[in-house]
Each structure stands twice: as structure tokens, then as C-alpha cells.
Amino acid sequence: MGENRREELTDRFRALAEYLNRQLHAGRLDEWEGLGMTIPQIKTLVLLERLGSLRMGNIAACLGRALSATTTVVDRLVEKGLVDRISDPNDRRVVICKLTDAGEETLKRFWRIGRERLDPAADLLDEEQLEIVVKGLELIHWAEDKLQRTHASMQSTVEQDPPSD
């Protein structure tokens, strides 16, 4: 595939993804506002949802925040019952953060896209078209998951292997 064609397809992909994101999540911000959470708290929950339990330092690195600021955010999430802080059994000085059941349910409720938004669109597609859409979305899911795990792995390596003097 030529570079111009790939660039054109990438531009179309971005535009369609942005459109779908806006259409499917319209009104969801009101739901977050009702939870009384800050953007850093939301980002922390989403990160833990995507990557699973993480060290406090990994959370700070992934979000590009200072460890002290991250600790404050996590403390608030613990108070809300959405995150647990546990000590690493191998090193009690290390704090590992994980979503609680309530945290998982909060995120599921937020991300769940109502059937009323998707079912009518799916009903307009025949079986072959629906299969094409599903395969495309599965590829996007795979690629994004790979990017997230690669990023987390790189952050973990940096934290575990500090540069020597």
C-alpha cells in the first residue's frame, strides 16, 4: 500500500473513531459529574481497568503525574470504595492499587453503551456487513490493547531498573 493511501486511510480511521466516540458517549459526562469525581480520579480508574493492579509508581508514570499527587488521587478513590491499596507481598514498602468490585461496577456502568444507541444501527446492517464491522472493531481492540500493555511494560521496566551512576 502506498504511503499516500495509508495516510488517507489513517485520516478516515481517525475521523470515524472520533465521530463514533462522540455519538456513543454523548451524555456520559453527566454521569461522571454525578459521581463527584475529578479527571485524575477518572483517569486512574480507567488505567487500572485497562492494565489491572499496578504499583503506585506505575500509575504516576503512566499518567505523567508526581507520585505525591497520584497518592492523593488514590487516597480519594480508596475513601470512595473504588480502589484498594495493598502491600506487595514481596516488598511491603511497595503499594499496589487495584479496583474494588464497586470500582469495576462504576466503570462498567459508565462504559456500557445503551442498546438503544447500538441496536438500531446493527439492525440496518445485514449479517455480512455486521460481521465486517465486528472484525474491524476486534482488530482495533487488539491493537489498542497491545499498545497499552507495551506502554505499561516499558514503564515497569524503567521503574524496576533505575539507571546506575
Short mmCIF file of N, CA and C in Angstrom, two decimals:
data_model
loop_
_atom_site.label_atom_id
_atom_site.label_comp_id
_atom_site.label_asym_id
_atom_site.label_seq_id
_atom_site.Cartn_x
_atom_site.Cartn_y
_atom_site.Cartn_z
N MET A 1 0.86 -1.17 0.00
CA MET A 1 0.00 0.00 0.00
C MET A 1 0.90 1.23 0.00
N GLY A 2 0.58 2.19 -0.84
CA GLY A 2 1.36 3.41 -0.94
C GLY A 2 1.22 4.27 0.31
N GLU A 3 2.22 5.12 0.55
CA GLU A 3 2.22 5.98 1.73
C GLU A 3 1.03 6.93 1.73
N ASN A 4 0.68 7.49 0.56
CA ASN A 4 -0.46 8.40 0.48
C ASN A 4 -1.77 7.68 0.80
N ARG A 5 -1.92 6.46 0.32
CA ARG A 5 -3.15 5.69 0.58
C ARG A 5 -3.25 5.36 2.07
N ARG A 6 -2.14 4.97 2.67
CA ARG A 6 -2.15 4.66 4.10
C ARG A 6 -2.49 5.90 4.92
N GLU A 7 -1.94 7.04 4.54
CA GLU A 7 -2.22 8.29 5.25
C GLU A 7 -3.70 8.66 5.12
N GLU A 8 -4.25 8.49 3.92
CA GLU A 8 -5.67 8.77 3.70
C GLU A 8 -6.54 7.85 4.56
N LEU A 9 -6.21 6.56 4.59
CA LEU A 9 -6.99 5.61 5.39
C LEU A 9 -6.86 5.92 6.88
N THR A 10 -5.67 6.30 7.31
CA THR A 10 -5.47 6.65 8.72
C THR A 10 -6.30 7.87 9.09
N ASP A 11 -6.34 8.86 8.22
CA ASP A 11 -7.16 10.05 8.45
C ASP A 11 -8.64 9.68 8.54
N ARG A 12 -9.10 8.82 7.65
CA ARG A 12 -10.50 8.38 7.68
C ARG A 12 -10.80 7.60 8.95
N PHE A 13 -9.86 6.75 9.35
CA PHE A 13 -10.00 5.96 10.57
C PHE A 13 -10.16 6.89 11.78
N ARG A 14 -9.27 7.89 11.88
CA ARG A 14 -9.34 8.84 12.99
C ARG A 14 -10.68 9.57 13.01
N ALA A 15 -11.10 10.07 11.86
CA ALA A 15 -12.35 10.82 11.78
C ALA A 15 -13.54 9.95 12.19
N LEU A 16 -13.57 8.73 11.72
CA LEU A 16 -14.68 7.84 12.07
C LEU A 16 -14.66 7.46 13.55
N ALA A 17 -13.47 7.21 14.09
CA ALA A 17 -13.36 6.87 15.51
C ALA A 17 -13.82 8.04 16.38
N GLU A 18 -13.41 9.25 16.00
CA GLU A 18 -13.84 10.43 16.76
C GLU A 18 -15.35 10.61 16.68
N TYR A 19 -15.91 10.42 15.50
CA TYR A 19 -17.36 10.55 15.32
C TYR A 19 -18.10 9.53 16.20
N LEU A 20 -17.67 8.28 16.12
CA LEU A 20 -18.33 7.24 16.91
C LEU A 20 -18.20 7.51 18.41
N ASN A 21 -17.04 7.96 18.82
CA ASN A 21 -16.84 8.27 20.24
C ASN A 21 -17.82 9.35 20.69
N ARG A 22 -17.93 10.40 19.92
CA ARG A 22 -18.87 11.48 20.28
C ARG A 22 -20.31 10.97 20.30
N GLN A 23 -20.69 10.23 19.29
CA GLN A 23 -22.08 9.76 19.18
C GLN A 23 -22.44 8.77 20.29
N LEU A 24 -21.54 7.85 20.55
CA LEU A 24 -21.86 6.78 21.50
C LEU A 24 -21.74 7.22 22.96
N HIS A 25 -20.96 8.25 23.23
CA HIS A 25 -20.76 8.64 24.62
C HIS A 25 -21.42 9.98 24.95
N ALA A 26 -22.25 10.46 24.06
CA ALA A 26 -22.97 11.70 24.35
C ALA A 26 -23.78 11.51 25.64
N GLY A 27 -23.65 12.43 26.52
CA GLY A 27 -24.40 12.35 27.78
C GLY A 27 -23.68 11.62 28.89
N ARG A 28 -22.60 10.90 28.59
CA ARG A 28 -21.90 10.15 29.63
C ARG A 28 -21.16 11.06 30.62
N LEU A 29 -20.77 12.25 30.17
CA LEU A 29 -20.08 13.16 31.08
C LEU A 29 -20.96 13.55 32.25
N ASP A 30 -22.26 13.66 32.01
CA ASP A 30 -23.19 13.97 33.09
C ASP A 30 -23.16 12.87 34.16
N GLU A 31 -23.02 11.63 33.70
CA GLU A 31 -22.96 10.52 34.65
C GLU A 31 -21.70 10.62 35.52
N TRP A 32 -20.56 10.95 34.91
CA TRP A 32 -19.32 11.13 35.70
C TRP A 32 -19.49 12.27 36.68
N GLU A 33 -20.07 13.37 36.21
CA GLU A 33 -20.27 14.52 37.08
C GLU A 33 -21.10 14.13 38.30
N GLY A 34 -22.08 13.28 38.09
CA GLY A 34 -22.92 12.82 39.19
C GLY A 34 -22.17 11.98 40.21
N LEU A 35 -21.03 11.42 39.81
CA LEU A 35 -20.22 10.63 40.73
C LEU A 35 -19.31 11.50 41.59
N GLY A 36 -19.21 12.79 41.26
CA GLY A 36 -18.38 13.70 42.05
C GLY A 36 -16.91 13.35 41.98
N MET A 37 -16.43 13.00 40.80
CA MET A 37 -15.02 12.61 40.65
C MET A 37 -14.28 13.60 39.77
N THR A 38 -12.98 13.72 40.04
CA THR A 38 -12.13 14.60 39.24
C THR A 38 -11.60 13.84 38.02
N ILE A 39 -11.08 14.57 37.05
CA ILE A 39 -10.49 13.95 35.87
C ILE A 39 -9.32 13.01 36.26
N PRO A 40 -8.41 13.43 37.14
CA PRO A 40 -7.35 12.49 37.54
C PRO A 40 -7.88 11.21 38.18
N GLN A 41 -8.97 11.31 38.94
CA GLN A 41 -9.56 10.11 39.52
C GLN A 41 -10.12 9.20 38.44
N ILE A 42 -10.79 9.79 37.47
CA ILE A 42 -11.34 9.00 36.36
C ILE A 42 -10.22 8.33 35.58
N LYS A 43 -9.17 9.10 35.27
CA LYS A 43 -8.04 8.53 34.54
C LYS A 43 -7.41 7.37 35.29
N THR A 44 -7.32 7.50 36.59
CA THR A 44 -6.73 6.43 37.41
C THR A 44 -7.59 5.17 37.35
N LEU A 45 -8.90 5.34 37.47
CA LEU A 45 -9.80 4.18 37.38
C LEU A 45 -9.68 3.50 36.02
N VAL A 46 -9.67 4.29 34.96
CA VAL A 46 -9.60 3.73 33.61
C VAL A 46 -8.27 3.00 33.42
N LEU A 47 -7.19 3.56 33.93
CA LEU A 47 -5.88 2.91 33.82
C LEU A 47 -5.88 1.56 34.54
N LEU A 48 -6.42 1.52 35.75
CA LEU A 48 -6.48 0.26 36.49
C LEU A 48 -7.40 -0.75 35.81
N GLU A 49 -8.43 -0.25 35.18
CA GLU A 49 -9.34 -1.15 34.44
C GLU A 49 -8.59 -1.78 33.28
N ARG A 50 -7.85 -0.97 32.55
CA ARG A 50 -7.15 -1.45 31.36
C ARG A 50 -5.98 -2.37 31.67
N LEU A 51 -5.20 -2.00 32.69
CA LEU A 51 -3.94 -2.71 32.92
C LEU A 51 -3.96 -3.61 34.15
N GLY A 52 -4.99 -3.55 34.94
CA GLY A 52 -5.05 -4.37 36.14
C GLY A 52 -4.30 -3.70 37.28
N SER A 53 -4.04 -4.47 38.32
CA SER A 53 -3.37 -3.94 39.51
C SER A 53 -2.01 -3.36 39.13
N LEU A 54 -1.70 -2.20 39.71
CA LEU A 54 -0.45 -1.51 39.39
C LEU A 54 0.18 -0.95 40.66
N ARG A 55 1.48 -0.82 40.63
CA ARG A 55 2.19 -0.12 41.68
C ARG A 55 1.85 1.36 41.60
N MET A 56 1.92 2.02 42.72
CA MET A 56 1.64 3.45 42.76
C MET A 56 2.56 4.20 41.79
N GLY A 57 3.83 3.82 41.75
CA GLY A 57 4.78 4.47 40.85
C GLY A 57 4.42 4.28 39.38
N ASN A 58 3.91 3.11 39.03
CA ASN A 58 3.48 2.87 37.65
C ASN A 58 2.30 3.75 37.27
N ILE A 59 1.38 3.91 38.20
CA ILE A 59 0.23 4.77 37.93
C ILE A 59 0.71 6.19 37.67
N ALA A 60 1.58 6.67 38.54
CA ALA A 60 2.11 8.03 38.39
C ALA A 60 2.81 8.18 37.04
N ALA A 61 3.64 7.21 36.67
CA ALA A 61 4.38 7.28 35.41
C ALA A 61 3.44 7.23 34.21
N CYS A 62 2.48 6.34 34.23
CA CYS A 62 1.55 6.22 33.10
C CYS A 62 0.72 7.48 32.91
N LEU A 63 0.38 8.13 34.01
CA LEU A 63 -0.45 9.34 33.92
C LEU A 63 0.38 10.61 33.84
N GLY A 64 1.71 10.47 33.97
CA GLY A 64 2.58 11.63 33.88
C GLY A 64 2.40 12.58 35.05
N ARG A 65 2.18 12.03 36.23
CA ARG A 65 1.95 12.84 37.42
C ARG A 65 3.00 12.51 38.47
N ALA A 66 3.18 13.42 39.40
CA ALA A 66 4.10 13.19 40.51
C ALA A 66 3.52 12.10 41.41
N LEU A 67 4.40 11.36 42.06
CA LEU A 67 3.96 10.29 42.95
C LEU A 67 3.09 10.85 44.08
N SER A 68 3.45 11.99 44.63
CA SER A 68 2.66 12.57 45.72
C SER A 68 1.25 12.93 45.26
N ALA A 69 1.13 13.48 44.05
CA ALA A 69 -0.20 13.82 43.52
C ALA A 69 -1.01 12.56 43.25
N THR A 70 -0.35 11.53 42.76
CA THR A 70 -1.03 10.26 42.49
C THR A 70 -1.51 9.63 43.79
N THR A 71 -0.70 9.71 44.82
CA THR A 71 -1.09 9.16 46.13
C THR A 71 -2.35 9.85 46.64
N THR A 72 -2.43 11.15 46.48
CA THR A 72 -3.62 11.90 46.90
C THR A 72 -4.86 11.44 46.13
N VAL A 73 -4.71 11.28 44.82
CA VAL A 73 -5.82 10.83 43.98
C VAL A 73 -6.28 9.44 44.42
N VAL A 74 -5.34 8.54 44.61
CA VAL A 74 -5.68 7.17 45.01
C VAL A 74 -6.33 7.17 46.40
N ASP A 75 -5.83 8.00 47.31
CA ASP A 75 -6.45 8.09 48.63
C ASP A 75 -7.93 8.42 48.52
N ARG A 76 -8.28 9.36 47.65
CA ARG A 76 -9.69 9.75 47.46
C ARG A 76 -10.50 8.59 46.89
N LEU A 77 -9.90 7.84 45.97
CA LEU A 77 -10.60 6.69 45.38
C LEU A 77 -10.80 5.58 46.42
N VAL A 78 -9.83 5.43 47.31
CA VAL A 78 -9.96 4.46 48.41
C VAL A 78 -11.11 4.88 49.32
N GLU A 79 -11.17 6.19 49.66
CA GLU A 79 -12.26 6.70 50.50
C GLU A 79 -13.63 6.45 49.88
N LYS A 80 -13.71 6.51 48.54
CA LYS A 80 -14.97 6.27 47.83
C LYS A 80 -15.27 4.78 47.69
N GLY A 81 -14.31 3.92 48.08
CA GLY A 81 -14.51 2.48 47.98
C GLY A 81 -14.31 1.93 46.58
N LEU A 82 -13.62 2.69 45.72
CA LEU A 82 -13.44 2.28 44.32
C LEU A 82 -12.10 1.61 44.06
N VAL A 83 -11.13 1.84 44.93
CA VAL A 83 -9.77 1.28 44.78
C VAL A 83 -9.30 0.77 46.13
N ASP A 84 -8.57 -0.33 46.10
CA ASP A 84 -7.89 -0.86 47.28
C ASP A 84 -6.40 -0.64 47.13
N ARG A 85 -5.75 -0.30 48.24
CA ARG A 85 -4.29 -0.20 48.29
C ARG A 85 -3.81 -1.38 49.11
N ILE A 86 -2.94 -2.18 48.53
CA ILE A 86 -2.42 -3.35 49.24
C ILE A 86 -0.90 -3.33 49.15
N SER A 87 -0.26 -3.93 50.13
CA SER A 87 1.19 -4.03 50.12
C SER A 87 1.61 -5.21 49.27
N ASP A 88 2.69 -5.03 48.54
CA ASP A 88 3.26 -6.11 47.73
C ASP A 88 3.81 -7.16 48.70
N PRO A 89 3.38 -8.42 48.56
CA PRO A 89 3.87 -9.45 49.47
C PRO A 89 5.39 -9.64 49.40
N ASN A 90 6.00 -9.26 48.29
CA ASN A 90 7.45 -9.41 48.13
C ASN A 90 8.22 -8.21 48.67
N ASP A 91 7.54 -7.08 48.83
CA ASP A 91 8.21 -5.87 49.32
C ASP A 91 7.14 -4.97 49.94
N ARG A 92 7.05 -4.99 51.26
CA ARG A 92 5.98 -4.29 51.97
C ARG A 92 6.04 -2.77 51.76
N ARG A 93 7.16 -2.25 51.28
CA ARG A 93 7.27 -0.81 51.01
C ARG A 93 6.53 -0.42 49.74
N VAL A 94 6.25 -1.39 48.89
CA VAL A 94 5.60 -1.13 47.60
C VAL A 94 4.09 -1.24 47.76
N VAL A 95 3.39 -0.23 47.28
CA VAL A 95 1.93 -0.22 47.34
C VAL A 95 1.37 -0.59 45.97
N ILE A 96 0.47 -1.55 45.97
CA ILE A 96 -0.20 -1.96 44.74
C ILE A 96 -1.65 -1.51 44.84
N CYS A 97 -2.14 -0.94 43.75
CA CYS A 97 -3.52 -0.44 43.71
C CYS A 97 -4.34 -1.31 42.77
N LYS A 98 -5.55 -1.60 43.18
CA LYS A 98 -6.44 -2.39 42.33
C LYS A 98 -7.86 -1.91 42.51
N LEU A 99 -8.64 -2.11 41.45
CA LEU A 99 -10.06 -1.75 41.51
C LEU A 99 -10.78 -2.66 42.49
N THR A 100 -11.71 -2.09 43.22
CA THR A 100 -12.61 -2.91 44.03
C THR A 100 -13.77 -3.35 43.13
N ASP A 101 -14.61 -4.20 43.66
CA ASP A 101 -15.81 -4.59 42.90
C ASP A 101 -16.65 -3.35 42.58
N ALA A 102 -16.75 -2.43 43.54
CA ALA A 102 -17.52 -1.20 43.31
C ALA A 102 -16.86 -0.36 42.22
N GLY A 103 -15.54 -0.33 42.19
CA GLY A 103 -14.83 0.41 41.14
C GLY A 103 -15.09 -0.20 39.77
N GLU A 104 -15.06 -1.53 39.70
CA GLU A 104 -15.33 -2.21 38.43
C GLU A 104 -16.76 -1.94 37.98
N GLU A 105 -17.71 -1.99 38.90
CA GLU A 105 -19.10 -1.74 38.55
C GLU A 105 -19.31 -0.29 38.10
N THR A 106 -18.63 0.64 38.76
CA THR A 106 -18.73 2.04 38.36
C THR A 106 -18.27 2.22 36.93
N LEU A 107 -17.14 1.61 36.58
CA LEU A 107 -16.62 1.72 35.22
C LEU A 107 -17.52 1.00 34.22
N LYS A 108 -18.01 -0.16 34.58
CA LYS A 108 -18.91 -0.88 33.68
C LYS A 108 -20.15 -0.05 33.37
N ARG A 109 -20.68 0.56 34.41
CA ARG A 109 -21.88 1.39 34.22
C ARG A 109 -21.58 2.57 33.30
N PHE A 110 -20.42 3.17 33.47
CA PHE A 110 -20.07 4.31 32.64
C PHE A 110 -19.84 3.91 31.19
N TRP A 111 -19.07 2.84 30.97
CA TRP A 111 -18.70 2.47 29.61
C TRP A 111 -19.80 1.76 28.85
N ARG A 112 -20.73 1.19 29.57
CA ARG A 112 -21.80 0.47 28.89
C ARG A 112 -22.54 1.41 27.95
N ILE A 113 -22.60 1.03 26.73
CA ILE A 113 -23.32 1.83 25.74
C ILE A 113 -24.72 1.23 25.63
N GLY A 114 -25.70 2.07 25.84
CA GLY A 114 -27.07 1.58 25.84
C GLY A 114 -27.45 0.91 24.53
N ARG A 115 -28.20 -0.15 24.66
CA ARG A 115 -28.68 -0.85 23.47
C ARG A 115 -29.47 0.08 22.55
N GLU A 116 -30.09 1.08 23.16
CA GLU A 116 -30.88 2.00 22.35
C GLU A 116 -30.02 2.79 21.36
N ARG A 117 -28.70 2.85 21.59
CA ARG A 117 -27.80 3.56 20.68
C ARG A 117 -27.24 2.62 19.60
N LEU A 118 -27.02 1.37 19.94
CA LEU A 118 -26.34 0.46 19.01
C LEU A 118 -27.28 -0.48 18.26
N ASP A 119 -28.29 -0.97 18.92
CA ASP A 119 -29.17 -1.94 18.27
C ASP A 119 -29.81 -1.43 16.98
N PRO A 120 -30.31 -0.20 16.95
CA PRO A 120 -30.90 0.28 15.69
C PRO A 120 -29.87 0.34 14.55
N ALA A 121 -28.63 0.70 14.86
CA ALA A 121 -27.60 0.73 13.82
C ALA A 121 -27.29 -0.69 13.34
N ALA A 122 -27.18 -1.63 14.27
CA ALA A 122 -26.91 -3.02 13.90
C ALA A 122 -28.06 -3.58 13.08
N ASP A 123 -29.28 -3.19 13.38
CA ASP A 123 -30.45 -3.68 12.65
C ASP A 123 -30.45 -3.24 11.18
N LEU A 124 -29.77 -2.13 10.88
CA LEU A 124 -29.70 -1.64 9.50
C LEU A 124 -28.71 -2.43 8.64
N LEU A 125 -27.83 -3.20 9.29
CA LEU A 125 -26.80 -3.96 8.58
C LEU A 125 -27.25 -5.39 8.36
N ASP A 126 -26.88 -5.95 7.19
CA ASP A 126 -27.15 -7.38 7.01
C ASP A 126 -26.05 -8.15 7.73
N GLU A 127 -26.16 -9.47 7.75
CA GLU A 127 -25.23 -10.30 8.52
C GLU A 127 -23.79 -10.13 8.04
N GLU A 128 -23.58 -10.07 6.74
CA GLU A 128 -22.22 -9.91 6.20
C GLU A 128 -21.62 -8.56 6.60
N GLN A 129 -22.39 -7.50 6.52
CA GLN A 129 -21.91 -6.18 6.92
C GLN A 129 -21.59 -6.13 8.41
N LEU A 130 -22.47 -6.74 9.20
CA LEU A 130 -22.25 -6.76 10.65
C LEU A 130 -20.97 -7.52 11.00
N GLU A 131 -20.72 -8.63 10.28
CA GLU A 131 -19.50 -9.40 10.52
C GLU A 131 -18.26 -8.57 10.19
N ILE A 132 -18.30 -7.80 9.11
CA ILE A 132 -17.18 -6.94 8.74
C ILE A 132 -16.92 -5.90 9.82
N VAL A 133 -17.98 -5.28 10.31
CA VAL A 133 -17.84 -4.26 11.36
C VAL A 133 -17.25 -4.88 12.62
N VAL A 134 -17.76 -6.04 13.02
CA VAL A 134 -17.28 -6.70 14.23
C VAL A 134 -15.79 -7.06 14.08
N LYS A 135 -15.39 -7.61 12.94
CA LYS A 135 -13.98 -7.96 12.73
C LYS A 135 -13.10 -6.71 12.79
N GLY A 136 -13.56 -5.61 12.21
CA GLY A 136 -12.79 -4.37 12.26
C GLY A 136 -12.63 -3.86 13.68
N LEU A 137 -13.70 -3.89 14.45
CA LEU A 137 -13.64 -3.43 15.83
C LEU A 137 -12.76 -4.35 16.68
N GLU A 138 -12.79 -5.65 16.39
CA GLU A 138 -11.91 -6.57 17.12
C GLU A 138 -10.44 -6.29 16.83
N LEU A 139 -10.12 -5.91 15.59
CA LEU A 139 -8.75 -5.54 15.25
C LEU A 139 -8.32 -4.28 15.99
N ILE A 140 -9.21 -3.31 16.07
CA ILE A 140 -8.90 -2.08 16.81
C ILE A 140 -8.67 -2.40 18.29
N HIS A 141 -9.51 -3.24 18.84
CA HIS A 141 -9.37 -3.66 20.23
C HIS A 141 -8.02 -4.31 20.46
N TRP A 142 -7.63 -5.21 19.58
CA TRP A 142 -6.35 -5.90 19.69
C TRP A 142 -5.18 -4.90 19.66
N ALA A 143 -5.21 -3.98 18.69
CA ALA A 143 -4.13 -3.02 18.54
C ALA A 143 -4.02 -2.10 19.76
N GLU A 144 -5.14 -1.61 20.24
CA GLU A 144 -5.11 -0.71 21.41
C GLU A 144 -4.64 -1.45 22.65
N ASP A 145 -5.09 -2.68 22.83
CA ASP A 145 -4.66 -3.48 23.97
C ASP A 145 -3.15 -3.71 23.92
N LYS A 146 -2.64 -4.00 22.76
CA LYS A 146 -1.20 -4.21 22.61
C LYS A 146 -0.42 -2.95 22.94
N LEU A 147 -0.89 -1.80 22.48
CA LEU A 147 -0.24 -0.53 22.79
C LEU A 147 -0.22 -0.26 24.29
N GLN A 148 -1.35 -0.48 24.95
CA GLN A 148 -1.43 -0.23 26.39
C GLN A 148 -0.50 -1.14 27.17
N ARG A 149 -0.46 -2.40 26.81
CA ARG A 149 0.40 -3.35 27.53
C ARG A 149 1.88 -3.07 27.28
N THR A 150 2.21 -2.67 26.06
CA THR A 150 3.60 -2.32 25.75
C THR A 150 4.02 -1.11 26.57
N HIS A 151 3.16 -0.10 26.64
CA HIS A 151 3.46 1.10 27.41
C HIS A 151 3.65 0.76 28.89
N ALA A 152 2.75 -0.05 29.44
CA ALA A 152 2.85 -0.42 30.86
C ALA A 152 4.11 -1.23 31.12
N SER A 153 4.46 -2.10 30.19
CA SER A 153 5.67 -2.92 30.34
C SER A 153 6.91 -2.04 30.34
N MET A 154 6.94 -1.05 29.46
CA MET A 154 8.08 -0.13 29.40
C MET A 154 8.18 0.67 30.69
N GLN A 155 7.05 1.13 31.23
CA GLN A 155 7.06 1.89 32.47
C GLN A 155 7.53 1.02 33.63
N SER A 156 7.12 -0.22 33.65
CA SER A 156 7.51 -1.13 34.72
C SER A 156 9.01 -1.39 34.67
N THR A 157 9.56 -1.56 33.48
CA THR A 157 11.00 -1.80 33.32
C THR A 157 11.79 -0.60 33.79
N VAL A 158 11.33 0.60 33.45
CA VAL A 158 12.01 1.82 33.86
C VAL A 158 12.01 1.93 35.39
N GLU A 159 10.87 1.61 36.01
CA GLU A 159 10.77 1.72 37.46
C GLU A 159 11.62 0.66 38.16
N GLN A 160 11.68 -0.55 37.62
CA GLN A 160 12.41 -1.63 38.27
C GLN A 160 13.92 -1.53 38.05
N ASP A 161 14.33 -0.95 36.94
CA ASP A 161 15.74 -0.88 36.61
C ASP A 161 16.21 0.57 36.53
N PRO A 162 16.39 1.22 37.69
CA PRO A 162 16.83 2.62 37.64
C PRO A 162 18.23 2.71 37.06
N PRO A 163 18.54 3.83 36.39
CA PRO A 163 19.87 3.97 35.81
C PRO A 163 20.93 3.97 36.91
N SER A 164 22.06 3.38 36.58
CA SER A 164 23.17 3.34 37.54
C SER A 164 24.05 4.55 37.35
N ASP A 165 24.74 4.94 38.43
CA ASP A 165 25.64 6.11 38.36
C ASP A 165 26.96 5.77 37.75
#
